[in-house]
Short mmCIF file of N, CA and C in Angstrom, two decimals:
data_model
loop_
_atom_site.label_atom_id
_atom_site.label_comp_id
_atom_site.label_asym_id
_atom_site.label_seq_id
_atom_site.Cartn_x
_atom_site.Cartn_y
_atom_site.Cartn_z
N UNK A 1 108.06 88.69 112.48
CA UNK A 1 108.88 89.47 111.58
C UNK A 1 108.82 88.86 110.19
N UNK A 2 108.49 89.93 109.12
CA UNK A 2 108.64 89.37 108.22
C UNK A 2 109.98 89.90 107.02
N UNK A 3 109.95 88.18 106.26
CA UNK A 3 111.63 88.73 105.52
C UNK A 3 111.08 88.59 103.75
N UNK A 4 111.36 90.04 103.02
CA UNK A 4 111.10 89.92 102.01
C UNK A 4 111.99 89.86 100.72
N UNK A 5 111.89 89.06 99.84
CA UNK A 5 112.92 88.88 98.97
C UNK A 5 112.81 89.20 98.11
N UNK A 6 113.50 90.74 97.14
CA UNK A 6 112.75 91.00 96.14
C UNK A 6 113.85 90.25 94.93
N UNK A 7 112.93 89.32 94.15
CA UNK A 7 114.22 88.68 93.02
C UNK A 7 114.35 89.64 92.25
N UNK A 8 115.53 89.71 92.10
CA UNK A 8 115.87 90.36 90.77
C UNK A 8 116.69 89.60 89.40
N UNK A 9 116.48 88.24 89.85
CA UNK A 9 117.21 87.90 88.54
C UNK A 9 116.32 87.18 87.52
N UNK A 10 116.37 87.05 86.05
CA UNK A 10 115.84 86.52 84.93
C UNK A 10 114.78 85.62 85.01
N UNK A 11 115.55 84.66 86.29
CA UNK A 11 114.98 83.08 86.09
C UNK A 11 114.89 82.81 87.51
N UNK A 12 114.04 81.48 87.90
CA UNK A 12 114.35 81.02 89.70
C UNK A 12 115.32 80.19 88.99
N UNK A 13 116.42 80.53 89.44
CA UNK A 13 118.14 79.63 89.07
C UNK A 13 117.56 78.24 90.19
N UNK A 14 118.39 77.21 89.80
CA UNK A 14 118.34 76.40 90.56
C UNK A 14 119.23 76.72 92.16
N UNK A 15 120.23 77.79 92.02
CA UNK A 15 120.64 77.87 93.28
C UNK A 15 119.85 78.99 93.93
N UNK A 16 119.45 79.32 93.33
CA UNK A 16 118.24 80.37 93.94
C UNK A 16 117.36 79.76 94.77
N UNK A 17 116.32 78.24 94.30
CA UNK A 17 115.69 77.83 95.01
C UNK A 17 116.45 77.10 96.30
N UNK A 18 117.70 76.88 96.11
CA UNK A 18 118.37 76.06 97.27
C UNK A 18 118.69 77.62 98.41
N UNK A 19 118.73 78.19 97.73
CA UNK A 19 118.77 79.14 98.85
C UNK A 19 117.51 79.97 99.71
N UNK A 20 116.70 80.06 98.71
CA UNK A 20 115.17 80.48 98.92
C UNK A 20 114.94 79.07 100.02
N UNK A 21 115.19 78.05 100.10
CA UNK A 21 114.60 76.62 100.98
C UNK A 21 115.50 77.19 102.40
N UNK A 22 116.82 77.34 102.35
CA UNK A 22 117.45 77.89 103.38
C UNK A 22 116.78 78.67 104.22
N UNK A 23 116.49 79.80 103.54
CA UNK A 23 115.39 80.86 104.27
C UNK A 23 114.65 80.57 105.11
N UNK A 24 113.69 79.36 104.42
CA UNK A 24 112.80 79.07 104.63
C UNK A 24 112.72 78.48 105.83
N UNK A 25 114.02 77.65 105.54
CA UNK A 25 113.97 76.70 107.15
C UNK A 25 114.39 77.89 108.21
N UNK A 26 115.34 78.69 107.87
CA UNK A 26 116.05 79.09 108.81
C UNK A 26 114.74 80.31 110.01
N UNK A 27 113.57 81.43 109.03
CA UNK A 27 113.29 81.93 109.24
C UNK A 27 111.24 81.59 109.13
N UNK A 28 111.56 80.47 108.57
CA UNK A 28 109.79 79.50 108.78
C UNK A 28 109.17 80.36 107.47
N UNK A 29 108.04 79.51 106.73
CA UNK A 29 108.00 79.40 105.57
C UNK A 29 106.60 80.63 105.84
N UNK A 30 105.93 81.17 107.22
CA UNK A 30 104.85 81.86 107.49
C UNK A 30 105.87 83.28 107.21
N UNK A 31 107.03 83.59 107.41
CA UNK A 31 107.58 84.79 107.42
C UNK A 31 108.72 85.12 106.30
N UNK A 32 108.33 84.29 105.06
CA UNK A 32 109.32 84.37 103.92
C UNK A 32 108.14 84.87 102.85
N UNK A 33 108.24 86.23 102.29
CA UNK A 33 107.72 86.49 100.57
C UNK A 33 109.09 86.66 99.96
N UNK A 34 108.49 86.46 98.76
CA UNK A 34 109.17 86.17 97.21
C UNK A 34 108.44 87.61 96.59
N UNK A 35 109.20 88.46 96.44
CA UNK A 35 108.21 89.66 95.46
C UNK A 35 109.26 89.84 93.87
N UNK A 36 108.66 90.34 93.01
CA UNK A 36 108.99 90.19 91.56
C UNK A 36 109.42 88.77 90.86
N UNK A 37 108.37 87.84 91.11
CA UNK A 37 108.88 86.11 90.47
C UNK A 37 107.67 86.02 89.77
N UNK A 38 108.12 85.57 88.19
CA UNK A 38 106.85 86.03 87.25
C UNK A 38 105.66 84.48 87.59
N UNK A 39 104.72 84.75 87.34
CA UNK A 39 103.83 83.58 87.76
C UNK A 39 103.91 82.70 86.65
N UNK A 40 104.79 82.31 85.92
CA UNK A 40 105.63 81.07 85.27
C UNK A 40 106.30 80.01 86.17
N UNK A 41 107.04 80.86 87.37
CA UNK A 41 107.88 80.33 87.84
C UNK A 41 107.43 80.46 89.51
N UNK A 42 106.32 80.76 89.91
CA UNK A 42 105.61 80.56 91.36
C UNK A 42 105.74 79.36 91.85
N UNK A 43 105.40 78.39 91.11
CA UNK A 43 105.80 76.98 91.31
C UNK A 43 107.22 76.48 92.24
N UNK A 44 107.91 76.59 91.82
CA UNK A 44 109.52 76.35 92.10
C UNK A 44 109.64 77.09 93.78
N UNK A 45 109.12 78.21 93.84
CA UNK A 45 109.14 78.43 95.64
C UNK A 45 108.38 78.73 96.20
N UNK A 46 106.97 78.06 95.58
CA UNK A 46 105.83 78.66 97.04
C UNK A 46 105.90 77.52 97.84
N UNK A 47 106.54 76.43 97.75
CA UNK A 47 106.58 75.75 99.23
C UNK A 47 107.05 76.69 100.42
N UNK A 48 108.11 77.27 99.59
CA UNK A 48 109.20 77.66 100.95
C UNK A 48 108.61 79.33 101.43
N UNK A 49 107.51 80.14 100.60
CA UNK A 49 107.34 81.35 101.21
C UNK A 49 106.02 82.07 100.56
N UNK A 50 105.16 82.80 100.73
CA UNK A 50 104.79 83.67 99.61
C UNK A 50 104.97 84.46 98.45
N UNK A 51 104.64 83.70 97.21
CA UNK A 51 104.88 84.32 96.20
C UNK A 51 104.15 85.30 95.72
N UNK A 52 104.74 86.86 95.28
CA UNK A 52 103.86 87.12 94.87
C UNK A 52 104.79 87.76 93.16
N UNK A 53 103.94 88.18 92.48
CA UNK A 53 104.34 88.86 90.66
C UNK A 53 104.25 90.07 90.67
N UNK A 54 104.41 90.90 91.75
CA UNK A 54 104.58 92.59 91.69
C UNK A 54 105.87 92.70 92.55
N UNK A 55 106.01 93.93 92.59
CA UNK A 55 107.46 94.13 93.02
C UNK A 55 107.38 94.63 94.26
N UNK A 56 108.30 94.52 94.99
CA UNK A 56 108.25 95.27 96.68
C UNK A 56 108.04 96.55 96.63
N UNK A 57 108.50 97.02 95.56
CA UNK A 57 107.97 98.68 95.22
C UNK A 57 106.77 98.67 95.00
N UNK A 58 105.71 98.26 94.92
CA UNK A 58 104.37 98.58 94.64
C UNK A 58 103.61 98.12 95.65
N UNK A 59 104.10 97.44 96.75
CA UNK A 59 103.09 96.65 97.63
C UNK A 59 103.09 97.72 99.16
N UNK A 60 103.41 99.07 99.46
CA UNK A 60 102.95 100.35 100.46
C UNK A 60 103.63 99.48 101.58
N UNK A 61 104.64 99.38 101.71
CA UNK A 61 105.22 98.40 102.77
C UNK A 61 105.24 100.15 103.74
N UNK A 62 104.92 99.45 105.25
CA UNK A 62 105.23 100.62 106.41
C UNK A 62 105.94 99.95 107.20
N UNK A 63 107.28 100.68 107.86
CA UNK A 63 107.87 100.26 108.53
C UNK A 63 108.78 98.84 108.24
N UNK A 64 109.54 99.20 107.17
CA UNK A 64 110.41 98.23 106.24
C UNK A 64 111.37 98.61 106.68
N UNK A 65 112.74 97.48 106.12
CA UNK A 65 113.96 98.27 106.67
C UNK A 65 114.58 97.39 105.12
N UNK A 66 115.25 97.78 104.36
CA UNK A 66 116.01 97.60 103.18
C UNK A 66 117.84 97.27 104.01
N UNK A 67 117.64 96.04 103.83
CA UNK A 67 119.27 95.78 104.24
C UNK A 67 120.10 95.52 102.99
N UNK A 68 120.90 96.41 103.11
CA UNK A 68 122.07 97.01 102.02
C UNK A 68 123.47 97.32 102.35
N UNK A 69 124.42 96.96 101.38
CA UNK A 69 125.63 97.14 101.87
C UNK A 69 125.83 98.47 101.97
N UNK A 70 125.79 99.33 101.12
CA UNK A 70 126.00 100.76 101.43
C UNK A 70 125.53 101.61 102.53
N UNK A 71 124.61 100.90 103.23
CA UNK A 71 123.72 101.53 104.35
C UNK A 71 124.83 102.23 105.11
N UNK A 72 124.30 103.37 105.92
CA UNK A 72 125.10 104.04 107.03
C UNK A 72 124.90 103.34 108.13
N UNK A 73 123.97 102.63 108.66
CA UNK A 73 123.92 102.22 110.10
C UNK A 73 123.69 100.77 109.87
N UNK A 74 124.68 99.83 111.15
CA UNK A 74 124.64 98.56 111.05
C UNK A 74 123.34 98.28 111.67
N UNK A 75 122.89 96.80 111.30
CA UNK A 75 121.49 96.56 111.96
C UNK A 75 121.52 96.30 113.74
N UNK A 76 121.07 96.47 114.58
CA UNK A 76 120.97 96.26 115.97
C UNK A 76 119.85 95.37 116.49
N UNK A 77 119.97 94.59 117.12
CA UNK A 77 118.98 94.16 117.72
C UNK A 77 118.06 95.06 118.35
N UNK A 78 117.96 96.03 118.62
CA UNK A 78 116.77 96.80 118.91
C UNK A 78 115.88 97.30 118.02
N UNK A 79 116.60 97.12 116.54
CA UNK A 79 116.01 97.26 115.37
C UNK A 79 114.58 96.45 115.28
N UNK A 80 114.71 95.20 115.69
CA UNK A 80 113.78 94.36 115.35
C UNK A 80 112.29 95.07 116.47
N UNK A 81 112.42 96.52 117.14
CA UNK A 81 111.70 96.63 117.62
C UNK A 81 111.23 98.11 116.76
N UNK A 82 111.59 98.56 115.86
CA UNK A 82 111.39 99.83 114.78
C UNK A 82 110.96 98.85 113.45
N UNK A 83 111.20 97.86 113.03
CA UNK A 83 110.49 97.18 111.81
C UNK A 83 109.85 96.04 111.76
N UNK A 84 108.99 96.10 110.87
CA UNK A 84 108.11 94.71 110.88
C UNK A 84 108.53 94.00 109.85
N UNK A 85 109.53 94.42 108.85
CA UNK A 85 110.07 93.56 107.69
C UNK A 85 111.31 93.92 107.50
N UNK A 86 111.71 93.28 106.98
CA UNK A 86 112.86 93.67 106.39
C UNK A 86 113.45 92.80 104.67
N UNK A 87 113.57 93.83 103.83
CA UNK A 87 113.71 93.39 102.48
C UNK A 87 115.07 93.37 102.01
N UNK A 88 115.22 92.29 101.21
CA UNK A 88 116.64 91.94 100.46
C UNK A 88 116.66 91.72 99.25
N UNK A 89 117.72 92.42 98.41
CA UNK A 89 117.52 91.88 96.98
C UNK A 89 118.01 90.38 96.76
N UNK A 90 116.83 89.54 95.96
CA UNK A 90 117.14 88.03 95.56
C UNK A 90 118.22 87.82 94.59
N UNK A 91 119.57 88.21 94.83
CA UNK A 91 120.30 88.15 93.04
C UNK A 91 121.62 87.69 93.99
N UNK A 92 122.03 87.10 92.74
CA UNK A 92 123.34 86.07 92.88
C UNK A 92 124.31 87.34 92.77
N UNK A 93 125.07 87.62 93.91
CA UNK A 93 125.88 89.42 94.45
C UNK A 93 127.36 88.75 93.03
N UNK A 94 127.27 89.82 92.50
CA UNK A 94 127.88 89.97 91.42
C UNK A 94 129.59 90.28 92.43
N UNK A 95 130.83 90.02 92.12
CA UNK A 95 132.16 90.72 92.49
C UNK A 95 132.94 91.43 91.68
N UNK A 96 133.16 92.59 91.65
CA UNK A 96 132.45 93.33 92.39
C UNK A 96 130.93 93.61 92.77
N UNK A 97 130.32 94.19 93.35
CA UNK A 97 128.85 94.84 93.56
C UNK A 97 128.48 95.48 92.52
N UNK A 98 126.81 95.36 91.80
CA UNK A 98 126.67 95.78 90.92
C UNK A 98 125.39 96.81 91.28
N UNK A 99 125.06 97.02 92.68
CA UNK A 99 124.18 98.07 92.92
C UNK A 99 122.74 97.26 92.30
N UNK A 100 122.86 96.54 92.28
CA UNK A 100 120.90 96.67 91.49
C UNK A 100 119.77 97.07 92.90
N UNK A 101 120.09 96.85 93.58
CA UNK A 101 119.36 97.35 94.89
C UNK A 101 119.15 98.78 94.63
N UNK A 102 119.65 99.55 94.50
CA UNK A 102 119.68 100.86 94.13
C UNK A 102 118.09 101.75 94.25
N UNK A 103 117.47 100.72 93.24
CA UNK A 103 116.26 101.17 92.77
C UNK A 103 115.22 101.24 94.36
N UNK A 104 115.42 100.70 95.40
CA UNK A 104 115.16 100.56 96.28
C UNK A 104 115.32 101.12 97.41
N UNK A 105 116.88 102.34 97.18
CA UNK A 105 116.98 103.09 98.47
C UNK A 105 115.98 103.99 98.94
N UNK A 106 115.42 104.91 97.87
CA UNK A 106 114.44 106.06 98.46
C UNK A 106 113.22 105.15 98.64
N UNK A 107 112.57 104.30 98.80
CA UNK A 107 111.51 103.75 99.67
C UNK A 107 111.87 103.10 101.09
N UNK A 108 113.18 102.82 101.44
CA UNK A 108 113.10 102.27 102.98
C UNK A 108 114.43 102.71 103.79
N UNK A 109 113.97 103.00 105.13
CA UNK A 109 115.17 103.15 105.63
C UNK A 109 116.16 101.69 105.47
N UNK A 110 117.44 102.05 106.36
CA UNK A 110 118.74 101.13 105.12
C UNK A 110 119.59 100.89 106.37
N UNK A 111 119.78 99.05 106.86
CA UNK A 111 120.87 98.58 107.78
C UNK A 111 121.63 98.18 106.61
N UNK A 112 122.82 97.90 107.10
CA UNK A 112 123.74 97.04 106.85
C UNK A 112 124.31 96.22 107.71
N UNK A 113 125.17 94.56 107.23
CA UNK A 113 125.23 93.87 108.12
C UNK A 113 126.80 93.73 107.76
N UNK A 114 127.63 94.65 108.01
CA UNK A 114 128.86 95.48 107.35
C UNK A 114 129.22 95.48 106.13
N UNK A 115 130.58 95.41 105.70
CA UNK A 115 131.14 95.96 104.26
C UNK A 115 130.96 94.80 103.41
N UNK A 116 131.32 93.48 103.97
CA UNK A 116 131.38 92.03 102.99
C UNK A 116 130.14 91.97 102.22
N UNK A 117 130.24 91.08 101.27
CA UNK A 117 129.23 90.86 100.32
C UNK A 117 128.90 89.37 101.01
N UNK A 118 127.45 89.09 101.10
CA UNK A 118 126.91 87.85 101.52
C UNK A 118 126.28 87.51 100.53
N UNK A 119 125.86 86.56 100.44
CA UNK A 119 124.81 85.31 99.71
C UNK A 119 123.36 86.29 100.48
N UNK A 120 122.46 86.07 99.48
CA UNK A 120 121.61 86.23 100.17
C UNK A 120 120.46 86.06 101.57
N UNK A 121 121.07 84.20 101.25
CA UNK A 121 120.34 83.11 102.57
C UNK A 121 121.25 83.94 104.01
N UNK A 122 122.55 83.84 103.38
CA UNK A 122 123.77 84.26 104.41
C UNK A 122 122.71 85.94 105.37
N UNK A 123 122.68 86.70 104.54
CA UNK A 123 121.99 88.09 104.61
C UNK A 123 121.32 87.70 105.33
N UNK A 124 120.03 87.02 104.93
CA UNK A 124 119.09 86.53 105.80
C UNK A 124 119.04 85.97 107.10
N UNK A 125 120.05 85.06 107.20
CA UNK A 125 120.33 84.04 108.34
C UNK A 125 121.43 85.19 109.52
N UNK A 126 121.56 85.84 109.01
CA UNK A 126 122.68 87.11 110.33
C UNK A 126 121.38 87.96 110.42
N UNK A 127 120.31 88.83 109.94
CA UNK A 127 119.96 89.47 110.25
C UNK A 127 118.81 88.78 110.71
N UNK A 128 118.44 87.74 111.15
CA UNK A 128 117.30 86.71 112.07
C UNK A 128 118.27 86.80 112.93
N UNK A 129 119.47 86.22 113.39
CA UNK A 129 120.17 86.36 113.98
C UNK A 129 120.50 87.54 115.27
N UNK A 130 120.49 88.73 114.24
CA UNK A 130 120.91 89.51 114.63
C UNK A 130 119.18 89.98 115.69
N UNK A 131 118.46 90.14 114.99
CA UNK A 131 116.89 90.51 115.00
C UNK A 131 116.57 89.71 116.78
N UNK A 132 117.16 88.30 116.77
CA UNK A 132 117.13 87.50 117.87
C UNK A 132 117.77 88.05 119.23
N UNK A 133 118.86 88.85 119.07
CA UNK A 133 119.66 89.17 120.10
C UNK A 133 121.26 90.08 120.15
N UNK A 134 121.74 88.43 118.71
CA UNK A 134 122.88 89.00 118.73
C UNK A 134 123.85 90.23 118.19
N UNK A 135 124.65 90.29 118.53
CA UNK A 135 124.95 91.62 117.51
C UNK A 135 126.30 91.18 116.63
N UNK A 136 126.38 92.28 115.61
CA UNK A 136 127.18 91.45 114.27
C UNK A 136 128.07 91.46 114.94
N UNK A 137 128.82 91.73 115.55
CA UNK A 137 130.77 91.24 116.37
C UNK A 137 130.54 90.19 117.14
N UNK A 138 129.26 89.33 117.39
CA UNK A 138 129.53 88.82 117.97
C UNK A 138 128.95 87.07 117.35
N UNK A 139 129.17 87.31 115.71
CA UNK A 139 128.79 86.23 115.39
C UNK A 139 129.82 85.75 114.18
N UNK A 140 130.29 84.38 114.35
CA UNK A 140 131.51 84.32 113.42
C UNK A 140 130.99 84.30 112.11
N UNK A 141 132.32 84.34 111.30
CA UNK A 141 132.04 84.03 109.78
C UNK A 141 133.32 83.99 109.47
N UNK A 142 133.33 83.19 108.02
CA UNK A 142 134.13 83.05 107.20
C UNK A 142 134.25 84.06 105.60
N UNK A 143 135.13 84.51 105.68
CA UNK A 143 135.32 85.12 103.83
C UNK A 143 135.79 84.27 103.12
N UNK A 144 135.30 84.20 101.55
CA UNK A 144 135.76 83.18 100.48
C UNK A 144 136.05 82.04 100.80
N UNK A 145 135.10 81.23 100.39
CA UNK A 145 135.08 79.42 100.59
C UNK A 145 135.53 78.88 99.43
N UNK A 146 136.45 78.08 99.71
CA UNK A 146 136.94 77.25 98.70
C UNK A 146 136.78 75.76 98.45
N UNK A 147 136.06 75.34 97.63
CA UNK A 147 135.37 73.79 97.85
C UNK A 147 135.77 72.84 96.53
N UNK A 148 136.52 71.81 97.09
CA UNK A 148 137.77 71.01 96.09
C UNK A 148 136.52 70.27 95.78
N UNK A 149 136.83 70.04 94.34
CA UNK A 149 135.50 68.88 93.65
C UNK A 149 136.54 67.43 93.27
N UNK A 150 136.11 66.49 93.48
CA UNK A 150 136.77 65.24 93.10
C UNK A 150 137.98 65.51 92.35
N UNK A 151 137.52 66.21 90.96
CA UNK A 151 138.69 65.81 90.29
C UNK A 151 139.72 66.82 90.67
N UNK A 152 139.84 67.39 91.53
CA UNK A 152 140.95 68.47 92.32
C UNK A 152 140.91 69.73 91.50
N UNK A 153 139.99 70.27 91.28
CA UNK A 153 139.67 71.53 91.21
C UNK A 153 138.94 72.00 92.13
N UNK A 154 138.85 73.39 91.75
CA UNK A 154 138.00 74.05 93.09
C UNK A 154 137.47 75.38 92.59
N UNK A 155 136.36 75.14 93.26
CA UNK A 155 135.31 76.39 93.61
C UNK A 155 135.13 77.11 94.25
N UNK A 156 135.93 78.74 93.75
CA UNK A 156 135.89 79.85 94.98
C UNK A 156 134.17 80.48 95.04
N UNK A 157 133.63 80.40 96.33
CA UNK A 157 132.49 81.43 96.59
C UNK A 157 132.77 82.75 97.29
N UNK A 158 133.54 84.03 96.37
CA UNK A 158 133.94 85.02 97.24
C UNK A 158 133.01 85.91 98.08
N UNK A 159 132.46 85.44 98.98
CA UNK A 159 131.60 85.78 99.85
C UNK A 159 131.33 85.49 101.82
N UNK A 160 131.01 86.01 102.13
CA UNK A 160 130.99 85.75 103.40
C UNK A 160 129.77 85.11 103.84
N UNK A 161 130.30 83.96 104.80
CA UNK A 161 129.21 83.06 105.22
C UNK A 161 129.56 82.83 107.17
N UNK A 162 128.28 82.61 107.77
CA UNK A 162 128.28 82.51 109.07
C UNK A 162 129.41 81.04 109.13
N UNK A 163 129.58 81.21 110.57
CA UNK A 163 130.35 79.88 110.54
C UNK A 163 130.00 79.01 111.72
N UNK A 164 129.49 78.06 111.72
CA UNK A 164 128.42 77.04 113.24
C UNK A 164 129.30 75.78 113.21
N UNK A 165 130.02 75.46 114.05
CA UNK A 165 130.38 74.24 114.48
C UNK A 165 131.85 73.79 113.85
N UNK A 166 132.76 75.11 113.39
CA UNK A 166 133.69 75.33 112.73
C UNK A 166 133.48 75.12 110.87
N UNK A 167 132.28 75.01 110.54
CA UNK A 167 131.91 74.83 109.40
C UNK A 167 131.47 76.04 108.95
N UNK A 168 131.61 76.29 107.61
CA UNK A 168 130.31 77.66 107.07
C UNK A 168 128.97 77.26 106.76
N UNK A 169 128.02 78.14 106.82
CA UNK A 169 126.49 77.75 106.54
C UNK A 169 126.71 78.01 105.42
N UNK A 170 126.09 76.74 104.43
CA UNK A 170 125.63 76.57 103.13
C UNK A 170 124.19 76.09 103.17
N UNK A 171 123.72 76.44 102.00
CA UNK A 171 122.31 75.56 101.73
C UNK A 171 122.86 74.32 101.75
N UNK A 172 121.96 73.21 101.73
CA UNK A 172 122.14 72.46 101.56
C UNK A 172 121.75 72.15 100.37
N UNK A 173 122.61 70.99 99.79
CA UNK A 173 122.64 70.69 98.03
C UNK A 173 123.44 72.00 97.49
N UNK A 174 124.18 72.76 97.67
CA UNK A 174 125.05 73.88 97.12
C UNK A 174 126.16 73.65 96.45
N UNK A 175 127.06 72.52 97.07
CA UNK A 175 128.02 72.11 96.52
C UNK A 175 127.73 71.32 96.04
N UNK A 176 127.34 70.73 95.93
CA UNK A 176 126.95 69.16 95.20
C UNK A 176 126.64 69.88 93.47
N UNK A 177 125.37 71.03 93.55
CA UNK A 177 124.83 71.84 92.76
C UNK A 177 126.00 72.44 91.39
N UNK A 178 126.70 73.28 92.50
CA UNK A 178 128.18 73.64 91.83
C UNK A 178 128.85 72.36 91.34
N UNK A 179 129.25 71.40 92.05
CA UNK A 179 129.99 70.72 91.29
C UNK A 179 129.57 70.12 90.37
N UNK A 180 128.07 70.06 89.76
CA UNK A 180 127.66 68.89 88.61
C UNK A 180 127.81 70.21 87.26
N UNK A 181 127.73 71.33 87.75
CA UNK A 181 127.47 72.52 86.46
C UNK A 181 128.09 72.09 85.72
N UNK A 182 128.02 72.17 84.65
CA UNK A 182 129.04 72.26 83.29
C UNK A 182 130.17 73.43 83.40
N UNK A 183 131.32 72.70 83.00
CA UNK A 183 132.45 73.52 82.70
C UNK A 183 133.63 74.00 84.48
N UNK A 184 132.67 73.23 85.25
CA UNK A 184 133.29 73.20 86.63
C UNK A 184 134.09 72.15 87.43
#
């Protein structure tokens, strides 16, 4: 199965690549593309997948499945037997939702992995998941993480993340990442 990531944002952000590495581990670096990452910036994640500098819209994908929040039908594990890919937009999910996926509905049919807004790795890591067996009720998660930085502030991520061992899945280096930013 392959998982395609179409970026849509400016730059490979540095939390972009910590999450693009997530992928990577989670879903093996033979079944991860990168589509729209200008060949400036190929560097920064072809360890973790195939890069390519055209867009998922131009590459005749058959038998895709576009996972989107607005979708009518949740994804099923039997799904993984109707597609050979499945594509996600690469962008840091704006709160509210800002639709940039959009451009993408009339080329693929459309799961959703329900109403919450995920991280993208998150997206990724439930619908391998899901693709594996399970089905979405039957896999925990957490909404909005809140992560205290030394000097007792804190960092809301209003988003939903799986949850393994009473912990949420983060990339790793995420918080650490957040907490050095400026102005945080």
């Amino acid at each position: 199965m392959k998982y395609i990531i179409e970026h849509l944002e400016d730059e490979v952000w540095e939390w972009c690549i910590l999450e693009y590495k997530h992928m990577s581990e989670v879903v093996g670096k033979e079944n991860l593309i990168f589509t729209n990452v200008s060949k400036a910036e190929h560097h920064k994640i072809s360890k973790y997948g195939e890069v390519h500098e055209e867009s998922v819209r131009s590459m005749n994908l058959k038998n895709a499945c576009l996972m989107e929040m607005v979708a009518d039908k949740i994804l099923e594990p039997s799904d993984a037997k109707k597609f050979d890919c499945f594509v996600f937009g690469g962008i840091l999910g704006d709160n509210p939702p800002q639709g940039r996926t959009k451009v993408l509905h009339n080329l693929f049919d459309m799961r959703n992995l329900g109403q919450e807004q995920m991280s993208t790795d998150t997206a990724v890591l439930v619908t391998h998941m899901i693709l594996n067996g399970k089905k979405l009720n039957e896999i925990k998660f957490q909404d909005t993480i809140s992560l205290e930085t030394n000097d007792g502030e804190e960092i809301i991520l209003p988003y939903r993340y799986v949850v393994e061992n009473g912990k949420p899945v983060l990339p790793e280096g995420l918080f650490e990442m957040l907490k050095n930013q400026e102005g945080l």
